[in-house]
Short mmCIF file of C-alpha atoms and ligand atoms in Angstrom, two decimals:
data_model
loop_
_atom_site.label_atom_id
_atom_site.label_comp_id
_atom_site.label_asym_id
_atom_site.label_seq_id
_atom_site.Cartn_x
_atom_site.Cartn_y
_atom_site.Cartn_z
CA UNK S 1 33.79 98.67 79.13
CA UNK S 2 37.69 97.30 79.74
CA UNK S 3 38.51 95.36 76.43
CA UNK S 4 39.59 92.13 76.26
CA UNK S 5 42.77 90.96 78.36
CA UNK S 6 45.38 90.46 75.45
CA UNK S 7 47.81 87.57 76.10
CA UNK S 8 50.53 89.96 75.65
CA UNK S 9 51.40 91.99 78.35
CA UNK S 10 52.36 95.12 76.89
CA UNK S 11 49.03 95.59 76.38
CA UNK S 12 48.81 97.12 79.80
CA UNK S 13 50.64 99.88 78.47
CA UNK S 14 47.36 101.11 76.79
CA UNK S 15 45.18 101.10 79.85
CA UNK S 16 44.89 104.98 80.51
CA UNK S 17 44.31 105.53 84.35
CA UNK S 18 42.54 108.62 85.97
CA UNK S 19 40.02 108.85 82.91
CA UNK S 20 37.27 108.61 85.22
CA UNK S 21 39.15 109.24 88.74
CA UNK S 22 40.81 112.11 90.01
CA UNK S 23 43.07 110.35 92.84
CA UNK S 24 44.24 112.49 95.43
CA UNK S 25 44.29 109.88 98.50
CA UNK S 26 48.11 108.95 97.68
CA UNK S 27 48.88 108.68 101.65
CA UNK S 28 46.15 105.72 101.40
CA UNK S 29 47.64 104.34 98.93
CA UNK S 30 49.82 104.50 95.27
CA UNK S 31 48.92 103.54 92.07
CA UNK S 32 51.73 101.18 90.84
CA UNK S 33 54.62 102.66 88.43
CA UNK S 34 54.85 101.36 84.75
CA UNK S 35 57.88 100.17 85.31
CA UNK S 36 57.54 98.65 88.84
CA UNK S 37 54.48 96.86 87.42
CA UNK S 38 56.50 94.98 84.12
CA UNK S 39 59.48 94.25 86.29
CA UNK S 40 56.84 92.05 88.75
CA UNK S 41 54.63 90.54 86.01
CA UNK S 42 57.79 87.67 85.03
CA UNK S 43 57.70 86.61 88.32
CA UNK S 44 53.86 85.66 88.72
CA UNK S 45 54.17 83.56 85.56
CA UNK S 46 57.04 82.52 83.63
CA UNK S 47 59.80 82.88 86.93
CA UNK S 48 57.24 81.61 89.42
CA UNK S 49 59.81 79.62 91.40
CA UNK S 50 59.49 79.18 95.09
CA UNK S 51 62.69 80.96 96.09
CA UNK S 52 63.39 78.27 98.83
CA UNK S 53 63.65 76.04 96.06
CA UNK S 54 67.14 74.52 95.31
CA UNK S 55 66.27 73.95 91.20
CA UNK S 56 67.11 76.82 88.90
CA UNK S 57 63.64 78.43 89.04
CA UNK S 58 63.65 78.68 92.78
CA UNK S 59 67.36 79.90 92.08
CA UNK S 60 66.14 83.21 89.62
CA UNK S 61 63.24 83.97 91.76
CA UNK S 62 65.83 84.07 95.04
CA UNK S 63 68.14 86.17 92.90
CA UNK S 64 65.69 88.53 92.07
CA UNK S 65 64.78 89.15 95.66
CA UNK S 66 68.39 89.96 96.61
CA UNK S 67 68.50 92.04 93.88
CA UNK S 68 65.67 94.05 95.49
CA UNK S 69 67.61 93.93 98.80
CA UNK S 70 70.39 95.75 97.53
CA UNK S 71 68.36 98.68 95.39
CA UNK S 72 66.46 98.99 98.73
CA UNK S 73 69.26 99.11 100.84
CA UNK S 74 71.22 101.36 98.52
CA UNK S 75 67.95 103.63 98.55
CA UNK S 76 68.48 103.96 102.55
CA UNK S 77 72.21 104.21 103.23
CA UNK S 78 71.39 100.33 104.92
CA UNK S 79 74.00 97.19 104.43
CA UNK S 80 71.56 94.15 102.23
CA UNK S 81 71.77 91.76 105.43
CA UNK S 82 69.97 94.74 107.60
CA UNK S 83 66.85 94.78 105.17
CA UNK S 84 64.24 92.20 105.93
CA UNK S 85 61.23 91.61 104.15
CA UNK S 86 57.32 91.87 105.82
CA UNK S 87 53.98 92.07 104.26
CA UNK S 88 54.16 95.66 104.70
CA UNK S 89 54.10 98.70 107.33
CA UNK S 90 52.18 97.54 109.55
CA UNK S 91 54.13 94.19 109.93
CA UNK S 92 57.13 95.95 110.01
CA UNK S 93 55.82 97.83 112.95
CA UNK S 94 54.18 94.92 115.18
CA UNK S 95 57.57 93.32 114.67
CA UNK S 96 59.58 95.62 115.71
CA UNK S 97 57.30 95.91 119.11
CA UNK S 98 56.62 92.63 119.44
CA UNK S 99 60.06 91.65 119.37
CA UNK S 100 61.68 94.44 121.15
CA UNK S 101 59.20 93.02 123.99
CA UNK S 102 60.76 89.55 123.56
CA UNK S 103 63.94 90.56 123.72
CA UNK S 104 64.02 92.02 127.24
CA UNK S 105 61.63 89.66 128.37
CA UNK S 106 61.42 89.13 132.30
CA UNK S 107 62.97 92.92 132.88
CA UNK S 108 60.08 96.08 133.60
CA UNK S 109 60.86 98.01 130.72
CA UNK S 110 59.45 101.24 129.37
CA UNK S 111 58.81 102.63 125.79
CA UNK S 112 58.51 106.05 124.31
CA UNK S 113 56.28 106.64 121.80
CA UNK S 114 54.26 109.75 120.36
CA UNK S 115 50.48 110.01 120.15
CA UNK S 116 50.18 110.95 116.53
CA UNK S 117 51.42 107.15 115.39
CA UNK S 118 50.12 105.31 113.06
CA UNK S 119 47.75 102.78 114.13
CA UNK S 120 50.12 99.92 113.31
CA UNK S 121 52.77 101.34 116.74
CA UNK S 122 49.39 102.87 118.79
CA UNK S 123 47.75 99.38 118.70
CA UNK S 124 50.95 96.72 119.37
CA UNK S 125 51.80 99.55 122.34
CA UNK S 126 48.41 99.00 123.53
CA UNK S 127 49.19 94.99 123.20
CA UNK S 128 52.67 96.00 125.46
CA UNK S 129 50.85 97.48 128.28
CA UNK S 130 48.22 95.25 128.46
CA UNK S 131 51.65 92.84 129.28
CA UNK S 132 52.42 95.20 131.88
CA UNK S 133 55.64 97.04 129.24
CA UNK S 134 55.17 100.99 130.68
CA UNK S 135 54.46 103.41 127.90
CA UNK S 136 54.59 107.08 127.61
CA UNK S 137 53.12 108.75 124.06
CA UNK S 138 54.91 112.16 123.73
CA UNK S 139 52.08 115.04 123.28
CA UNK S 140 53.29 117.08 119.67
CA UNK S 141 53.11 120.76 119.78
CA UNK S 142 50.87 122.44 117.27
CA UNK S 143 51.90 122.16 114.24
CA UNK S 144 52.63 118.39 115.03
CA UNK S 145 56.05 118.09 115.77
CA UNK S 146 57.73 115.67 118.85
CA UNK S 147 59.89 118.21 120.93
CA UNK S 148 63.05 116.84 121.70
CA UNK S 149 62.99 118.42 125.23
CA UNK S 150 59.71 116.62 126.06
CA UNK S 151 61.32 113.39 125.14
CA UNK S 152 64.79 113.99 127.14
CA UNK S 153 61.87 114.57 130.14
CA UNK S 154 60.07 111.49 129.25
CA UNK S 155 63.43 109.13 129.05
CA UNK S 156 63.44 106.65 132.57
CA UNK S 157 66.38 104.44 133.39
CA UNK S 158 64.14 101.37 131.62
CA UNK S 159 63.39 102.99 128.61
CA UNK S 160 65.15 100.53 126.30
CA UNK S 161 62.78 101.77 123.24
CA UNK S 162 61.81 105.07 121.57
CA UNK S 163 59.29 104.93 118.35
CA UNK S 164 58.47 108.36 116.85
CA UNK S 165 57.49 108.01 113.07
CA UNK S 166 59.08 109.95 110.18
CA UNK S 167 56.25 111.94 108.58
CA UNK S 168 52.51 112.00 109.85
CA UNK S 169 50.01 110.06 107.81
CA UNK S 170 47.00 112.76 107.76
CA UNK S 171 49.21 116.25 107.96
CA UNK S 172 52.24 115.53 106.43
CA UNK S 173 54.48 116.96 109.44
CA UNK S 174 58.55 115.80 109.59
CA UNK S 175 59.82 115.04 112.65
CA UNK S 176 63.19 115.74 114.08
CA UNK S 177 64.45 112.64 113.82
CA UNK S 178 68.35 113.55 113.18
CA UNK S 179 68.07 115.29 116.39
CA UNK S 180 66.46 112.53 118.26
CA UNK S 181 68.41 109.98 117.52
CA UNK S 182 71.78 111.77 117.95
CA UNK S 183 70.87 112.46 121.62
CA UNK S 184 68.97 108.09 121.96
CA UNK S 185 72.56 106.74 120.56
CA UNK S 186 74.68 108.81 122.65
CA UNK S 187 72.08 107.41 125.99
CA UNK S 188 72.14 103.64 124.52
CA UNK S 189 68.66 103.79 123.92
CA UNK S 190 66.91 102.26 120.55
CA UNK S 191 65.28 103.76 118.16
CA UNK S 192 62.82 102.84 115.50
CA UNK S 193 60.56 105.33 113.18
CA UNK S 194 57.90 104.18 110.76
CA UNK S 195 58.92 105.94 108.28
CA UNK S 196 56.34 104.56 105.42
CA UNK S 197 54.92 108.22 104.62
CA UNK S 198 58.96 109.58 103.68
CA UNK S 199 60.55 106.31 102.17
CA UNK S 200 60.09 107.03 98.56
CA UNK S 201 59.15 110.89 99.02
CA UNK S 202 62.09 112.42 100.96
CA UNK S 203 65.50 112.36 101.01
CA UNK S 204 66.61 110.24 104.08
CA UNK S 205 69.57 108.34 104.88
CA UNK S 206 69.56 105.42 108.47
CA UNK S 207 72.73 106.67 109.63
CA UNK S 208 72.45 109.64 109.18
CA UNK S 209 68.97 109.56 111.27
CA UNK S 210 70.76 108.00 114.15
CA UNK S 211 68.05 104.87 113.61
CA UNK S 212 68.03 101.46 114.59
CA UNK S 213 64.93 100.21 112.82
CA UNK S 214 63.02 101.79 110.23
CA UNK S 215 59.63 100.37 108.96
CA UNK S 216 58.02 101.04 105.20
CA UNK S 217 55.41 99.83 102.70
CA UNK S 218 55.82 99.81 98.86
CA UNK S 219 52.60 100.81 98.57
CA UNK S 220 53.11 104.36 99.42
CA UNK S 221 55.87 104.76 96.78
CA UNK S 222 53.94 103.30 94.20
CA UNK S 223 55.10 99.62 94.32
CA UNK S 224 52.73 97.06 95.45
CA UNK S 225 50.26 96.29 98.44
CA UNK S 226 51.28 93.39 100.71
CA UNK S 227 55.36 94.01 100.83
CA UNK S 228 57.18 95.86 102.97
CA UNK S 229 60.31 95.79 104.64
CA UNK S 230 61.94 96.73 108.51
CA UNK S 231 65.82 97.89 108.37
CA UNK S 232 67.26 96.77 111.74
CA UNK S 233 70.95 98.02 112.25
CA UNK S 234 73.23 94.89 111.68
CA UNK S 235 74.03 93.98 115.06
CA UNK S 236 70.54 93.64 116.54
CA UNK S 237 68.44 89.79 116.04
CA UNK S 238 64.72 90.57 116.32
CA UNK S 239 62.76 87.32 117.67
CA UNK S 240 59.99 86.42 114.82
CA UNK S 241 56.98 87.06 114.42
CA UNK S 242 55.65 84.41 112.03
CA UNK S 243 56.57 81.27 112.71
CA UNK S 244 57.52 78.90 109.97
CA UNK S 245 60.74 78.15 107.23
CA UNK S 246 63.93 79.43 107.66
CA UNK S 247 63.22 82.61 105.22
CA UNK S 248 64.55 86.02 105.56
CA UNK S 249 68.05 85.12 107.58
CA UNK S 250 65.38 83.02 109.55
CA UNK S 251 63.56 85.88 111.01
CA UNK S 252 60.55 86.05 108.89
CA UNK S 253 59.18 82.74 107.55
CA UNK S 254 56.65 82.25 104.85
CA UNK S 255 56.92 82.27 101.18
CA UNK S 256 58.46 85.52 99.83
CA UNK S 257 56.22 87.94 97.99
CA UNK S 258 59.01 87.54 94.89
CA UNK S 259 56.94 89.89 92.29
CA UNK S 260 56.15 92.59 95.53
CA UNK S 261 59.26 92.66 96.09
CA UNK S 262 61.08 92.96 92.82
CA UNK S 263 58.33 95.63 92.33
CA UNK S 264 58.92 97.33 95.46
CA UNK S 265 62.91 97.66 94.20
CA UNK S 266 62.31 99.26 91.36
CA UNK S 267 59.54 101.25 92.44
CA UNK S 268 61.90 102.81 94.99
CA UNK S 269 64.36 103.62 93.00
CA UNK S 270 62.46 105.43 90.45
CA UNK S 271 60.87 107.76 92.86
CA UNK S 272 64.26 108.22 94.54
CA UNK S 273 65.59 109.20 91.03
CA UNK S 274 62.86 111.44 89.85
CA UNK S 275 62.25 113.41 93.44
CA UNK S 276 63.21 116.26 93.63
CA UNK S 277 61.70 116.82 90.28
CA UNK S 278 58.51 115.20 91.58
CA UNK S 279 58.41 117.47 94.65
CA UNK S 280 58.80 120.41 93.11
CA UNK S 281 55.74 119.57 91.08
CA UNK S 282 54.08 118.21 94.22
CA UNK S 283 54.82 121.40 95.94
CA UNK S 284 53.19 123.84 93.28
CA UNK S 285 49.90 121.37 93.09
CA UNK S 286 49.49 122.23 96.92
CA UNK S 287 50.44 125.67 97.28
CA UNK S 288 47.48 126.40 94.25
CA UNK S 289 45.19 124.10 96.15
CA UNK S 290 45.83 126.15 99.16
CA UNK S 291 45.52 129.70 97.39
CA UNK S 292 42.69 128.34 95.28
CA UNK S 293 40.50 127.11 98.61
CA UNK S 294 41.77 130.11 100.60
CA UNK S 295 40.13 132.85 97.41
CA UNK S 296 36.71 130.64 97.43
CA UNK S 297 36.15 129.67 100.99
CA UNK S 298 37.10 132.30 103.50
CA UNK S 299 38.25 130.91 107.50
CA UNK S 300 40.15 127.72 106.01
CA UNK S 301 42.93 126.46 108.65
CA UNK S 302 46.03 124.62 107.32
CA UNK S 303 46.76 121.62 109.84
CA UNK S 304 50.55 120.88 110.72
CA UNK S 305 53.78 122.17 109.97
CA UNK S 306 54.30 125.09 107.20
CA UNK S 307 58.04 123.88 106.09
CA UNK S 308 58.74 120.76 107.59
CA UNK S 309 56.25 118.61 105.67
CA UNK S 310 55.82 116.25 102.99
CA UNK S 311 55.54 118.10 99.35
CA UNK S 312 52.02 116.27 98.30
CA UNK S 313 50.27 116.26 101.09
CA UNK S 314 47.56 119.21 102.67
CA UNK S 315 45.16 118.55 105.27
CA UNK S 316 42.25 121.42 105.59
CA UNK S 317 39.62 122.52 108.23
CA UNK S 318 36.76 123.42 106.60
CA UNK S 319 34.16 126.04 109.31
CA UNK S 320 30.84 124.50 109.63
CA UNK S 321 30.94 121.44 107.29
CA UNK S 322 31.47 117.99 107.64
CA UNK S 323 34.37 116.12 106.72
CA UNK S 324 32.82 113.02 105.75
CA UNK S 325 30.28 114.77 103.88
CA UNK S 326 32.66 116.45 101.38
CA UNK S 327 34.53 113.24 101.18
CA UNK S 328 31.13 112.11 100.01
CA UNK S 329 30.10 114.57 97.62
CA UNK S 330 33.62 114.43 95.76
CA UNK S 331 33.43 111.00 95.47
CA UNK S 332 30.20 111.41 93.64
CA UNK S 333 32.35 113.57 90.92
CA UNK S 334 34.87 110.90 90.83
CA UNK S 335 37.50 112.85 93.33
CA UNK S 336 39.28 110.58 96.13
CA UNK S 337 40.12 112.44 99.18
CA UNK S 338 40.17 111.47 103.18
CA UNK S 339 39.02 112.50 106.49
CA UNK S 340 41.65 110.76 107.88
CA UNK S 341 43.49 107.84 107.63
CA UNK S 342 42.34 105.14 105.40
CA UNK S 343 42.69 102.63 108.16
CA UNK S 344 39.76 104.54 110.58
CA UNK S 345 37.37 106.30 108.28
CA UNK S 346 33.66 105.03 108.02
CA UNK S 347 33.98 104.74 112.24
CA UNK S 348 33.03 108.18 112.85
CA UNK S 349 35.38 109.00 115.41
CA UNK S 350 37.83 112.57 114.98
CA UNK S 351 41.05 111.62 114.02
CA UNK S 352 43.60 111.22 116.68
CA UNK S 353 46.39 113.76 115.34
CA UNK S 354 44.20 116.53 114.57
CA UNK S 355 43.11 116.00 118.12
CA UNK S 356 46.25 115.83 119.42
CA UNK S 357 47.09 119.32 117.15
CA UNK S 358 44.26 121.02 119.83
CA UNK S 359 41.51 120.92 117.22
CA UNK S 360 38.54 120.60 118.72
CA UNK S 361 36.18 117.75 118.22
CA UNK S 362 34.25 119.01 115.72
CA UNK S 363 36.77 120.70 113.91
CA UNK S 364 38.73 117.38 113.67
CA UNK S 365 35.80 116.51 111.77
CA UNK S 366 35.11 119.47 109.48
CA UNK S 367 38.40 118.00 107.70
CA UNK S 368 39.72 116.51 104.58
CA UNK S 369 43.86 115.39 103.92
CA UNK S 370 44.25 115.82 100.28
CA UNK S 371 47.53 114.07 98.96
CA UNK S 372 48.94 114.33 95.81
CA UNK S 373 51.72 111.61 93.99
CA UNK S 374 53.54 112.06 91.16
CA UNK S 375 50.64 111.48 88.62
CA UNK S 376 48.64 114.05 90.05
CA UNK S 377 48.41 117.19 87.09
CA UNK S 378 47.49 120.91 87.79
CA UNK S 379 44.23 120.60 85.94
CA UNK S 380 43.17 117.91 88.44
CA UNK S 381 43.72 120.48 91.11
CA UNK S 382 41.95 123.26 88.99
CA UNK S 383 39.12 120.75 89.17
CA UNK S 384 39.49 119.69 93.49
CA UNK S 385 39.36 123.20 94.22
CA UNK S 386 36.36 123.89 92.22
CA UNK S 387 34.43 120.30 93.24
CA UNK S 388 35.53 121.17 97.14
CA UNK S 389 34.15 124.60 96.73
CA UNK S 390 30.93 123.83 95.08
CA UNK S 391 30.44 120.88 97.76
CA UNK S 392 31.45 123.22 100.91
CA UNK S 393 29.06 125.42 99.15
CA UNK S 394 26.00 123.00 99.14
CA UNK S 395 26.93 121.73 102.80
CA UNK S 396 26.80 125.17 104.15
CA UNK S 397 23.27 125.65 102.52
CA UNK S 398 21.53 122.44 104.11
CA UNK S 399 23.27 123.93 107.18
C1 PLP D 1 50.11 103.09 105.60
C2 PLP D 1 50.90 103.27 106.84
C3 PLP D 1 51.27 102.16 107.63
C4 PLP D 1 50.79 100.77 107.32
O1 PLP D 1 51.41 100.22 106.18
P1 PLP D 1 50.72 98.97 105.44
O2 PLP D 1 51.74 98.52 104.47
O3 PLP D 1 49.48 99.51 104.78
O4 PLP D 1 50.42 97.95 106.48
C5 PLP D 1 52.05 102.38 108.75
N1 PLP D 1 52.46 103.61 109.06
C6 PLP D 1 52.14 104.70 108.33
C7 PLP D 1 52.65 106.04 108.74
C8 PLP D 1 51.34 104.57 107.20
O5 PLP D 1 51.02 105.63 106.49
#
C-alpha cells in the first residue's frame, strides 16, 4: 500500500522505485530524475503563473522557461533563439515536415528519408505524398546503418529535405550523421534528424553534425512526458503547426508546459554531466546480458551495429520463440522489456527495422529490445538473463 501523500514534498524522496519492477524498456520511456522532478514541482503550485502573463507570476514562470532554453541549448552547441518548445518528439517531427511542406509550397519537391524512422517522420511522409511531395526512404545495410553513397544516389535536383534520425529506437544503431550532413550543406540541401534516442545519451554537438533541425523528447533522458523541443538553425522560420497566441517567437502557440520544461533543463544536463560515467555502466550491463543469454540459450543473433550504438540498449533474436510471448512471461515476474517500439506493440505486425535489417518475418518476431538507463543495476541483469532464460525455456517446451 503507498502511504499517505504528505503535504511536504520531500517526502517523495522516500518513495523507493523498482521494488517491485525491474525496468528495462528505457527507449519507451524514462523514469524522471530526483532532481528534474523537485526543480518542476514549484511550478505546478506555488509559481503557477501563465508565462504570457505580464504580472510577476507570469514573469518567474517565463524566466524559468528561458532558463531551460539556455541549459538546453548549451547541452547542443544551439544559440537560445534556435530552441523551440513542442509537446515532444513526435511534434517536433510533424513540424518539421509539415512545415518544410509549407514552405516550398506550389514547387514539386522531393524528400529523403530512411525506412527505419520513427513512426513520428514515416507517418507525416506518408501525409506528404498523399499531397503529391515525392519521397524516397533510403534502405540501411545490415547492421542498420544509412550509407552515405546510397543517399548521394538518391539526391534529385528537388530534394530540398533529407531526414535520417540519430540513433534507432529498437537496435540502438548511430548513424553517420557528421558525414551526411557535411556532404547536404556543401549541396544546399536541409537536414533534420530525430535525434530523441541520443539527446541525453551521447555526446553530440548541431554544428558539428552539419544539422539544420534536430527533434527530441525529455522523456527519453529522464525528464518528463509531454515536452519536447525542435532546434532549427537560426536563419530558417518554420510555418506553425498549432495555431493560437503568439508563444514560442510565435511559432508554437499554446500555453507552455513551464514545469516540463524546467524539468526537461535540468534533466538534460544531469545526464550530460554524469555520461560517460553512465555509459560505461550501461555498457557492462549489456555486454553481461549478451554473454549471460549467449552461455544459456545457444543460436541468439545480436540485431544492429556492434560499435556504433547506443550503450543501454540490446535488441535479441530469440530461434523458435515468440517475441510477444517472452515480453509476456517477464512481465508476469515484474520485468519490462519490448518487441518493438512502444508506439506499435499489441498490433502484431514485425517491426519495420528488423525487417528492413533482412530478418525474416518470423524472426522479426522471435525478438525482444532490452534497454537499460542509468538506474538499471547488475543484479537486475543477473535476474533478466535468468527470467529470459527460464521463459525461452518454457516457450520452447509448449513448442
Ligand atoms: C520516442 C520517440 C519519438 C517520439 O517522441 P514522443 O516525445 O514520445 O512523441 C520520436 N522518435 C524517436 C526515435 C523516438 O524514440
Amino acid at each position: 500500500m503507498p502511504k499517505p501523500r504528505s503535504s511536504n514534498h520531500k517526502a517523495v524522496n522516500s518513495f523507493k522505485w523498482g521494488e517491485a519492477v525491474i525496468y528495462a524498456d528505457n527507449a519507451a520511456t524514462t523514469r524522471i530524475s530526483d532532481t528534474a522532478f523537485e526543480k518542476m514541482l514549484p511550478f505546478l503550485r506555488e509559481q503557477y503563473g501563465n508565462a504570457s502573463s505580464p504580472y510577476s507570476l507570469g514573469a518567474k514562470a517565463k524566466r524559468a522557461i528561458e532558463q531551460a532554453r539556455e541549459q538546453i541549448a548549451m547541452a547542443i552547441g544551439a544559440e537560445t533563439g534556435e530552441i523551440t518548445f513542442t509537446s515532444g518528439g513526435s511534434e517536433a517531427n510533424s513540424w518539421l515536415l509539415q512545415g518544410i511542406s509549407k514552405l516550398f509550397s506550389g514547387e514539386s519537391i522531393h524528400i529523403i528519408t530512411s525506412s527505419i524512422e520513427h513512426h513520428s517522420v514515416l507517418n507525416a511522409c506518408h501525409s506528404l505524398e498523399a499531397v503529391g511531395i515525392e519521397v524516397t526512404y533510403l534502405h540501411v545495410n545490415t547492421s542498420g546503418q544509412v550509407e552515405c553513397e546510397a543517399l548521394k544516389a538518391a539526391v534529385r535536383p528537388n530534394t530540398k529535405l533529407v531526414s535520417i534520425m540519430l540513433a534507432n529506437n529498437e537496435i540502438g544503431t548511430i548513424q553517420p550523421i557528421a558525414e551526411i550532413g557535411t556532404y547536404l550543406r556543401s549541396k544546399g540541401i536541409l537536414f533534420h534528424t530525430d535525434a530523441v534516442q541520443a539527446v541525453g545519451h551521447i555526446p553530440l554537438d548541431v554544428n558539428e553534425l552539419y544539422v539544420d533541425f534536430l527533434s527530441a523528447s525529455a522523456h527519453k533522458f529522464n525528464g518528463a512526458k509531454g515536452t519536447g523541443f525542435l532546434y532549427k538553425r537560426a536563419s530558417i522560420k518554420l510555418p506553425s503547426l498549432v495555431f493560437g497566441g503568439e508563444q514560442e517567437h510565435g511559432e508554437r502557440a499554446g500555453t507552455e508546459n513551464v514545469a516540463g520544461i524546467v524539468a526537461m533543463g535540468f534533466a538534460l544536463e544531469e545526464n550530460i554531466a554524469e555520461m560517460p560515467e553512465t555509459n560505461e555502466r550501461l555498457s557492462a550491463l549489456v555486454q553481461s546480458t549478451i554473454e549471460g543469454l549467449q552461455k544459456a540459450i545457444p543460436g541468439i543473433q545480436i540485431n544492429g551495429d556492434g560499435v556504433e550504438r547506443l550503450a543501454g540498449m540490446v535488441n535479441i533474436t530469440f530461434p523458435h520463440a515468440s517475441g510477444e510471448a517472452m515480453m509476456l512471461l517477464l512481465d508476469l515476474k515484474g520485468i519490462c522489456v519490448s518487441t518493438s517500439s512502444a508506439c506499435n506493440s499489441g498490433k502484431d505486425e514485425p517491426s519495420h527495422v528488423l525487417l528492413a535489417l533482412g530478418l525474416s518475418e518470423k524472426q522479426a518476431k522471435s525478438s525482444i529490445r532490452i534497454s537499460y538507463g542509468k538506474y538499471n543495476t547488475p543484479d537486475e541483469v543477473e535476474k533478466i538473463i535468468i527470467a529470459i532464460t527460464d521463459a525461452y525455456t518454457k516457450i520452447i517446451a509448449n513448442h
